[in-house]
PDB file of C-alpha atoms in Angstrom:
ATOM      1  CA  UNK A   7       3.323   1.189 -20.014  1.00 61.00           C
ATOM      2  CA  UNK A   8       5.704  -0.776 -17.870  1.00 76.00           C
ATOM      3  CA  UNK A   9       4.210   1.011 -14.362  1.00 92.00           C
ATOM      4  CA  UNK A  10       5.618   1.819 -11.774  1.00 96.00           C
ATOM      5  CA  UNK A  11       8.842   1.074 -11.375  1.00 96.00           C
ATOM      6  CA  UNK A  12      11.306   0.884  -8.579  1.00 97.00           C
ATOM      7  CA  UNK A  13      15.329   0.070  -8.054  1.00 96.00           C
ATOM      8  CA  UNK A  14      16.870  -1.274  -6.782  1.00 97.00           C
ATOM      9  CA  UNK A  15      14.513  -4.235  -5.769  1.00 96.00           C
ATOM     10  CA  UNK A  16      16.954  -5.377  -2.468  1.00 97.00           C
ATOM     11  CA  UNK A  17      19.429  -3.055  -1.120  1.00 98.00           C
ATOM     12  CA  UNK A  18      21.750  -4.067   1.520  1.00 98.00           C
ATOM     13  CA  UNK A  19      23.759  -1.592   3.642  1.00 98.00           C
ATOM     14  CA  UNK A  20      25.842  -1.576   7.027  1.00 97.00           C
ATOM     15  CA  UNK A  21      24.702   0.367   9.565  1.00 97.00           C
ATOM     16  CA  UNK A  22      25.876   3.844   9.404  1.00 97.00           C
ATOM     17  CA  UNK A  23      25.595   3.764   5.489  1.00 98.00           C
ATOM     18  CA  UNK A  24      23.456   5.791   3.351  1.00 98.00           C
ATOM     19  CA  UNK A  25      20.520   4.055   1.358  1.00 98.00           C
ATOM     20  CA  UNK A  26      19.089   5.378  -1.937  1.00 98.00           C
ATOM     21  CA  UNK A  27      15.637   4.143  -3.105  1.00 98.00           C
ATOM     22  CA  UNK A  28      14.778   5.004  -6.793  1.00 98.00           C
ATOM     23  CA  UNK A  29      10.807   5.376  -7.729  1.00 98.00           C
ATOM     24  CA  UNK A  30       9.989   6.278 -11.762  1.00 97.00           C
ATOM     25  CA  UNK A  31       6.047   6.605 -11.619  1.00 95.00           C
ATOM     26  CA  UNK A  32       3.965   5.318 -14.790  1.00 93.00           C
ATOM     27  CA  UNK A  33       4.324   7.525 -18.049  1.00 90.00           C
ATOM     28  CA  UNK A  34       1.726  10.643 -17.158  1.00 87.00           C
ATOM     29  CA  UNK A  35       1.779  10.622 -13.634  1.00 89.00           C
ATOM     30  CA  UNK A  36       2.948  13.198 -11.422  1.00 88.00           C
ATOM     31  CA  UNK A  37       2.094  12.231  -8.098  1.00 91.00           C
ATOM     32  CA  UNK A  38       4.078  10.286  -6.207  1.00 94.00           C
ATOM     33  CA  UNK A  39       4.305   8.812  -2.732  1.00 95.00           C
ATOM     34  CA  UNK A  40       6.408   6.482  -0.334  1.00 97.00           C
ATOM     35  CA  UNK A  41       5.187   3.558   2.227  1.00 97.00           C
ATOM     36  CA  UNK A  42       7.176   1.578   4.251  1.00 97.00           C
ATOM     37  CA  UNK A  43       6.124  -1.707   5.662  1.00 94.00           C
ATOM     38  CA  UNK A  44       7.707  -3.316   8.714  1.00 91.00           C
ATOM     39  CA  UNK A  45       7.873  -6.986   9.003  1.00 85.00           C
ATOM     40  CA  UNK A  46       4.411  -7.916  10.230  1.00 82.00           C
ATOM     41  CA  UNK A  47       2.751  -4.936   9.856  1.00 86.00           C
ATOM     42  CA  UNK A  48       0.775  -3.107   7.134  1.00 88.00           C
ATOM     43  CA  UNK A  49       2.229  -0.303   4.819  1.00 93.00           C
ATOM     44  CA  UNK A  50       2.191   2.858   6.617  1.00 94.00           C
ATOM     45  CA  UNK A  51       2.410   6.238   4.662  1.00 93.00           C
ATOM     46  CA  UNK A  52       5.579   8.231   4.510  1.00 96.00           C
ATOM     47  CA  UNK A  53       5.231  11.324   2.238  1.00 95.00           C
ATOM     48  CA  UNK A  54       3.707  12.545  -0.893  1.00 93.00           C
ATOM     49  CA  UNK A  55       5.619  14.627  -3.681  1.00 94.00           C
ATOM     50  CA  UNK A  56       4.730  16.370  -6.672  1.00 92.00           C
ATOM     51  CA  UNK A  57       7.303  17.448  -9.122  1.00 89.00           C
ATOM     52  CA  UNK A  58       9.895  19.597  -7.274  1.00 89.00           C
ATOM     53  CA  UNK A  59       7.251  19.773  -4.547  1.00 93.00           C
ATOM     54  CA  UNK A  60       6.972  17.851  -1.366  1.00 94.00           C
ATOM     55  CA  UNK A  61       2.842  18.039  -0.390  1.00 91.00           C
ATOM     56  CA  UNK A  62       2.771  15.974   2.817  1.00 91.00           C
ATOM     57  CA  UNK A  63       5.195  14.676   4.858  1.00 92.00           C
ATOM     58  CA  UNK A  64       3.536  13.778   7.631  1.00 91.00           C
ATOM     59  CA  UNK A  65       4.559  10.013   7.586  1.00 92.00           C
ATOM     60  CA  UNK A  66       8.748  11.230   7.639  1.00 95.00           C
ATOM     61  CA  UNK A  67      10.882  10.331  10.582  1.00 94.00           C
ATOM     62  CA  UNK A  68      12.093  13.482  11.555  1.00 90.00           C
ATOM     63  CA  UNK A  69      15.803  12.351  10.972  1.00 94.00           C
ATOM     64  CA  UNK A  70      17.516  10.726   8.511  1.00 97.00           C
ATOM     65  CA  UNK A  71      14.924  10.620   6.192  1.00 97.00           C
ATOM     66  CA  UNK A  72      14.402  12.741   2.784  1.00 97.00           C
ATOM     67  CA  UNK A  73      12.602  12.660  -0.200  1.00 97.00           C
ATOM     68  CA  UNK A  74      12.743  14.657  -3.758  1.00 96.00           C
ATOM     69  CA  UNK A  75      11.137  14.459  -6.839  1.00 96.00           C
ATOM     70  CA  UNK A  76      13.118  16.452  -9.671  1.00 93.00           C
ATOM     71  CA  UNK A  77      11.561  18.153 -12.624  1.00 90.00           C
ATOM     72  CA  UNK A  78      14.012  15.216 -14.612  1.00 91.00           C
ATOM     73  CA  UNK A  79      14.111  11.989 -13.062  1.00 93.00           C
ATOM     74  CA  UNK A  80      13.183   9.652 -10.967  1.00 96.00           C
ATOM     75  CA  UNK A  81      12.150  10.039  -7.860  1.00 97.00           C
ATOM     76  CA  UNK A  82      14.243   9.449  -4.393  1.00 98.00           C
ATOM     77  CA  UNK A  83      14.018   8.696  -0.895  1.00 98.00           C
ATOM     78  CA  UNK A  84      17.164   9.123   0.812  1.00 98.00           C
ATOM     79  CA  UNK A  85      18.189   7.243   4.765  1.00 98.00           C
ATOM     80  CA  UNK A  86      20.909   8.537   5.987  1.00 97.00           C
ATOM     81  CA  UNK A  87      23.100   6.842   8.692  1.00 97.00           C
ATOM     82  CA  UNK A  88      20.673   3.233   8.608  1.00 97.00           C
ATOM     83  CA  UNK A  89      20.021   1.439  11.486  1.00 97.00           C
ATOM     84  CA  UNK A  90      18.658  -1.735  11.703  1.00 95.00           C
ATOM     85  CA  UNK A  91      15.353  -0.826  12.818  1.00 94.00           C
ATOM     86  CA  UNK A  92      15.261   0.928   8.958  1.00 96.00           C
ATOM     87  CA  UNK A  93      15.219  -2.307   6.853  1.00 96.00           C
ATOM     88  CA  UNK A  94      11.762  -2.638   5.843  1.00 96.00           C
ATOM     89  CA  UNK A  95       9.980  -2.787   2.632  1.00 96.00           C
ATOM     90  CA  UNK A  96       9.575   0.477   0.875  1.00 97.00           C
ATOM     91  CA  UNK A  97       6.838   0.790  -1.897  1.00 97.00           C
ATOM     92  CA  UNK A  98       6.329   3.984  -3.971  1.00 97.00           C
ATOM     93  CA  UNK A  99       2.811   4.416  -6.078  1.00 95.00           C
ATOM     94  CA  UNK A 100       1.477   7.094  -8.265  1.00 93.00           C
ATOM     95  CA  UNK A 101      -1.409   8.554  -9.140  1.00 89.00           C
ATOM     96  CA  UNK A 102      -2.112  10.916 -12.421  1.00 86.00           C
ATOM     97  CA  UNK A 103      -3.773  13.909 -11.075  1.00 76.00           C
ATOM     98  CA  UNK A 104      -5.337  15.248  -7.368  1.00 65.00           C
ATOM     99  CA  UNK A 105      -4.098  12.786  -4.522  1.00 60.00           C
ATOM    100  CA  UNK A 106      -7.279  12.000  -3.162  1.00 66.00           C
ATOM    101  CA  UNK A 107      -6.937   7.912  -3.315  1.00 65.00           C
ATOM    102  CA  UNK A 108     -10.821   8.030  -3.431  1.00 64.00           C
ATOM    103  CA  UNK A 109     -10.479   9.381  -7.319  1.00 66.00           C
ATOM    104  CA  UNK A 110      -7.040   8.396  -8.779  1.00 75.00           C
ATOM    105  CA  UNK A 111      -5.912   5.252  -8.160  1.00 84.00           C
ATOM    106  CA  UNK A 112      -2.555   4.865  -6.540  1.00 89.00           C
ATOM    107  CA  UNK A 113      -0.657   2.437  -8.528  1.00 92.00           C
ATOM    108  CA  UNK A 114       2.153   0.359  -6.411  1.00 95.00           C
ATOM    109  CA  UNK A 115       5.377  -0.106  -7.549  1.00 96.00           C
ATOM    110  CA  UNK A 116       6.984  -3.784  -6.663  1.00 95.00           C
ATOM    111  CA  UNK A 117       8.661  -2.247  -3.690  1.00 96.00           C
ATOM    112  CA  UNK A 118      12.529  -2.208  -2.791  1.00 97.00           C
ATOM    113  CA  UNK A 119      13.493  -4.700   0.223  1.00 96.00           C
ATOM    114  CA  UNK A 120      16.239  -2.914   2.569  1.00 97.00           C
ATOM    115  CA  UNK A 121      18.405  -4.860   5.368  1.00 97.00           C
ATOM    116  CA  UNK A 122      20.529  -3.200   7.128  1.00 97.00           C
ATOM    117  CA  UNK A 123      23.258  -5.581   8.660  1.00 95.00           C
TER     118      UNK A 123
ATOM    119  CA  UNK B   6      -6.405   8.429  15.403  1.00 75.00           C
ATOM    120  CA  UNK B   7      -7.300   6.157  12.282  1.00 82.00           C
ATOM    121  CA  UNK B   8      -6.911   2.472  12.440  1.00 89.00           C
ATOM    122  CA  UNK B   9      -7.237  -0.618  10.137  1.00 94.00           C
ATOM    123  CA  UNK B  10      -7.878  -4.013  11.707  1.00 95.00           C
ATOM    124  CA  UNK B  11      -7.386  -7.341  10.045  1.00 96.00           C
ATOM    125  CA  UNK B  12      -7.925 -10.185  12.686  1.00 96.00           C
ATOM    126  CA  UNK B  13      -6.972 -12.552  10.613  1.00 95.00           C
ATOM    127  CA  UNK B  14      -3.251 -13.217   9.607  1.00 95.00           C
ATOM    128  CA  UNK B  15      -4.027 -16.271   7.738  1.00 97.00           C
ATOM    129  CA  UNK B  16      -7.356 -18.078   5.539  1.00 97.00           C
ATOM    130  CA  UNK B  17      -8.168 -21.131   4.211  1.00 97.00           C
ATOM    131  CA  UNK B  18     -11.333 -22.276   2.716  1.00 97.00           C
ATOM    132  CA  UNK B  19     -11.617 -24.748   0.052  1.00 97.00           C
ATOM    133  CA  UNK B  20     -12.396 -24.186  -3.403  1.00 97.00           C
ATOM    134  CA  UNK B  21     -16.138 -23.377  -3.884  1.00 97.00           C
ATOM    135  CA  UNK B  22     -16.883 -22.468  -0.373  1.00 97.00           C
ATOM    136  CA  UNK B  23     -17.992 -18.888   0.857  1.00 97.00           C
ATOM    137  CA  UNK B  24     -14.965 -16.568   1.916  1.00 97.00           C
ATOM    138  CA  UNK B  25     -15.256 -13.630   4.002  1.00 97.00           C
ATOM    139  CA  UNK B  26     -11.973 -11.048   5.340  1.00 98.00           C
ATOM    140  CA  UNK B  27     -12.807  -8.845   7.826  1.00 97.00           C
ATOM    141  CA  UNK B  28     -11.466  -5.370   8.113  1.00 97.00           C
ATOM    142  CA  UNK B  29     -12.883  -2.825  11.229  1.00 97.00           C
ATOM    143  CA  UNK B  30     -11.979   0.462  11.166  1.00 95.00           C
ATOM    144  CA  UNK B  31     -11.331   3.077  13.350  1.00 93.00           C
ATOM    145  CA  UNK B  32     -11.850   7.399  12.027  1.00 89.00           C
ATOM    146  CA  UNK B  33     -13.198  10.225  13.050  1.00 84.00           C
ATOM    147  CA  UNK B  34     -14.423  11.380  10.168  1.00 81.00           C
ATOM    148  CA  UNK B  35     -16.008   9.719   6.917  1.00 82.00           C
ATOM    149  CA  UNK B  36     -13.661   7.734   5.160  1.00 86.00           C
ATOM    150  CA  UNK B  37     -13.308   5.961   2.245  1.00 88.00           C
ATOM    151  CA  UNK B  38     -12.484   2.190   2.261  1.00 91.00           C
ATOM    152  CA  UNK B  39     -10.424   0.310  -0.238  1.00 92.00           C
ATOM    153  CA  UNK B  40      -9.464  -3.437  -0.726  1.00 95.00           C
ATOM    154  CA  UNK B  41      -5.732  -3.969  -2.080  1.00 95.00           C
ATOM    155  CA  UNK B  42      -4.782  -7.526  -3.106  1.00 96.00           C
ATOM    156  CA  UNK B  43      -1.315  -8.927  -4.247  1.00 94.00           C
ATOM    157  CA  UNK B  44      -1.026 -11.763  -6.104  1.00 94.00           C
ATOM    158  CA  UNK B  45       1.909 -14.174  -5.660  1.00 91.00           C
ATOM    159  CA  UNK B  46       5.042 -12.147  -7.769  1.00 88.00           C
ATOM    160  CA  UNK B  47       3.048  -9.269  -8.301  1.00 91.00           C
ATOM    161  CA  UNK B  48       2.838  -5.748  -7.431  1.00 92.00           C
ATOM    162  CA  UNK B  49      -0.210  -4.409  -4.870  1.00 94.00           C
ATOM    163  CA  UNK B  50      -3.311  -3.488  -6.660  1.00 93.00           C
ATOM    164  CA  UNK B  51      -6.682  -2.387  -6.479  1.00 92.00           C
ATOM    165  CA  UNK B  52      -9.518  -4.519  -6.012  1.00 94.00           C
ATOM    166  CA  UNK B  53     -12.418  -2.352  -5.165  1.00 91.00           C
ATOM    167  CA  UNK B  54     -13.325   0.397  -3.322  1.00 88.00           C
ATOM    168  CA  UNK B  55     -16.770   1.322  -1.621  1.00 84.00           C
ATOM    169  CA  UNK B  56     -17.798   4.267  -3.464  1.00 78.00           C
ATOM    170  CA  UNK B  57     -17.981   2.295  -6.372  1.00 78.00           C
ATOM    171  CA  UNK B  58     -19.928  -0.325  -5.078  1.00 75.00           C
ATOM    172  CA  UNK B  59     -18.799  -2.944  -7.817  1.00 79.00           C
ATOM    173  CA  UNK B  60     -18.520  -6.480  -7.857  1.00 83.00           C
ATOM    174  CA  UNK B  61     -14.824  -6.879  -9.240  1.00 86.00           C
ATOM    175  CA  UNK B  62     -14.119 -10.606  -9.522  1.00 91.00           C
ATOM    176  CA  UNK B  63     -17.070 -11.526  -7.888  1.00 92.00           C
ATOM    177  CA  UNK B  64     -16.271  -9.615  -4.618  1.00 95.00           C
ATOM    178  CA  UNK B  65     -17.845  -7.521  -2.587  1.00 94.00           C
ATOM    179  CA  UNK B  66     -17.435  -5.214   0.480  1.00 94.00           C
ATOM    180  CA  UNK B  67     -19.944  -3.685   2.033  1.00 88.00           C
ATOM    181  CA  UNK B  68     -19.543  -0.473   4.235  1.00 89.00           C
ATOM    182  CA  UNK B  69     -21.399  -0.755   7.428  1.00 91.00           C
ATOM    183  CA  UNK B  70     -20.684   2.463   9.608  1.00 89.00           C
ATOM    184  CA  UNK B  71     -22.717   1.170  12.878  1.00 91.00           C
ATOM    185  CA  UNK B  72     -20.225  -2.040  13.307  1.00 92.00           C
ATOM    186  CA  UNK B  73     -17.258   0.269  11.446  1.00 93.00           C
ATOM    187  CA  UNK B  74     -16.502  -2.714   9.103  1.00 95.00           C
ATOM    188  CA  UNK B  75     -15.921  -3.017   5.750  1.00 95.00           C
ATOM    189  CA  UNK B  76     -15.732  -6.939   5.315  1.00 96.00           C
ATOM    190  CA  UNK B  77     -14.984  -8.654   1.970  1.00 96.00           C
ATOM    191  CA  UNK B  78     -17.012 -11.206   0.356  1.00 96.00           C
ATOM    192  CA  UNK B  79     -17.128 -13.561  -2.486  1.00 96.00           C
ATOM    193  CA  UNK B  80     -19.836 -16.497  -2.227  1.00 96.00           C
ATOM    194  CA  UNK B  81     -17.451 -19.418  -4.013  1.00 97.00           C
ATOM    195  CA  UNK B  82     -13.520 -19.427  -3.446  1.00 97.00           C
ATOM    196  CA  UNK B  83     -11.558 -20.186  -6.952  1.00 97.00           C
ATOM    197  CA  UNK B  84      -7.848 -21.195  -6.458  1.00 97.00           C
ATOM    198  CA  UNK B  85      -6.773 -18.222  -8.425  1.00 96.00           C
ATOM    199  CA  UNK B  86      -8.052 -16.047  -5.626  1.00 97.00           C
ATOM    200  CA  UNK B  87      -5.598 -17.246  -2.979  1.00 97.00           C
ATOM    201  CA  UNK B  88      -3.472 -14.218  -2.299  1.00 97.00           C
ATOM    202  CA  UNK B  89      -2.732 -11.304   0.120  1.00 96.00           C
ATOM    203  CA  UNK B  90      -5.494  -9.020   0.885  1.00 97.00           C
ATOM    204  CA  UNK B  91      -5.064  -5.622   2.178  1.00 96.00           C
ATOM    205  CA  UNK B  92      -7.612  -3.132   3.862  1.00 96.00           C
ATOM    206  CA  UNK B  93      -7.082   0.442   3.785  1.00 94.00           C
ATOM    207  CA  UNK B  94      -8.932   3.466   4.651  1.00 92.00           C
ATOM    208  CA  UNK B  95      -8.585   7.350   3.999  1.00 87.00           C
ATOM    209  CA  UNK B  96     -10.117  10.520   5.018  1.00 79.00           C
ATOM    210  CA  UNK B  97     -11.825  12.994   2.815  1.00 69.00           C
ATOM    211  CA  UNK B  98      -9.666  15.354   0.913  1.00 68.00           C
ATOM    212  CA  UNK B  99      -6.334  13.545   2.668  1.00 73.00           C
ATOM    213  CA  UNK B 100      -3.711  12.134   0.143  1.00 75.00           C
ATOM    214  CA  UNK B 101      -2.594   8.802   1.727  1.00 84.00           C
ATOM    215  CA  UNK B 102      -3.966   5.632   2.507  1.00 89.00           C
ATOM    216  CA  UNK B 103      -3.797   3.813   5.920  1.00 91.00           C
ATOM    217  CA  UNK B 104      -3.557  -0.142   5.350  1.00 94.00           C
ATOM    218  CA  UNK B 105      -4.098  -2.974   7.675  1.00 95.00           C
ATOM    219  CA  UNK B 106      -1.538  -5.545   7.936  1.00 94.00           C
ATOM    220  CA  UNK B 107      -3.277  -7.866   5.638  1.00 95.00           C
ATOM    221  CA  UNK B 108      -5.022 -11.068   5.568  1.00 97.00           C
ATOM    222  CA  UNK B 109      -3.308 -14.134   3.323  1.00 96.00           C
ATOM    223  CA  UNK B 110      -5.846 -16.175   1.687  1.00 98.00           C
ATOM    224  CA  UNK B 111      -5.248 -19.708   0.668  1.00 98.00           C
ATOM    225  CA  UNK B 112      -8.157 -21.503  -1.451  1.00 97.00           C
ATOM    226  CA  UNK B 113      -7.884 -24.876  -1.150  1.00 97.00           C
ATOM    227  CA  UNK B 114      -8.288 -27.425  -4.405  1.00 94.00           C
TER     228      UNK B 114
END
């Protein structure tokens, strides 16, 4: 089981550009969700998808940002038109079954490193 | 509003010696803490977490409500535990986790 895994690992795009972050959770789970971690500051929630199905949002800018998880595929969280303020660290985890973090572990991908120039 | 404190940006004790990270917390209801660690090159992971009340790698956290911490623990440092160290919390029932921003830990030889 390779785990979580997540391309690509750096991403550089102009402002203006779209960015496309790529999370494929570990084999047999079908929970997935995004963080995002600012330079100097901890990883802060962003949403929470099940297959086809987005649970909680809550953590989404209320522009710009998307997120999908297919029935087939990967999934992806999508920032349109960057900005600078967008290049942060993005991690994705997943869990196997209910999303309470107190009974399935979330298990962290390596992360994918955006700059926007 | 939930927070995660980590007063400490940066550790060092030297190998052998106690080590404590402190985490307070901030929720209005009863949450569930975690400790997240990342090893140099490595993806976060799980350390422990307080309902288990384990001992993984000879650590320990503690939940104290009245002082709202949830402070890490490990009575002698090893080199191998020099790292980043994350608190997070979450509420009953919710699906995410709120971190901290982390506490780096260097043991020294």
């Amino acid at each position: 089981n390779a785990g979580v895994m997540q391309n690509p690992r750096h991403l550089v795009r102009r402002r203006g550009q779209e960015a496309r972050l790529r999370c494929s959770p570990m084999k047999g789970h079908s929970h997935v969700y995004w963080y995002r971690q600012l330079p100097e500051e901890g990883l802060k929630f962003m949403v929470y998808l099940q297959k086809e199905n987005i649970i909680d949002e809550s953590g989404m800018p209320k522009e710009r940002f998307s997120a999908e998880f297919p029935k087939e595929g990967p999934s992806i969280l999508r920032i349109q038109q960057v900005v600078r303020g967008d290049s942060a660290a993005y991690f994705c985890a997943s869990s196997r079954t209910s999303g309470d973090p107190s009974y399935n572990e979330q298990f962290f991908g390596p992360g994918t490193r955006l700059t926007v120039l | 509003a939930q927070r995660v404190t980590q007063p400490e940006k940066l550790l060092s004790v030297f190998k052998g010696a106690p080590v404590e990270l402190k985490c307070n917390y901030s929720y209005s209801g009863s949450p569930e803490l975690f400790w997240y660690v990342q090893y140099s090159r490595q993806r976060l992971q799980l350390l422990l977490r307080h309902i288990s009340r384990e001992s993984i790698k000879g650590f320990t956290a503690d939940l104290n409500k009245g002082e709202t911490s949830f402070h890490l623990k490990k009575p002698f440092a090893q080199e191998e535990d020099s790292a980043m160290y994350y608190c997070a919390l979450t509420g009953t029932g919710a699906n995410n986790l709120f971190f901290g921003t982390g506490t780096r830990l260097t043991v020294i030889p």
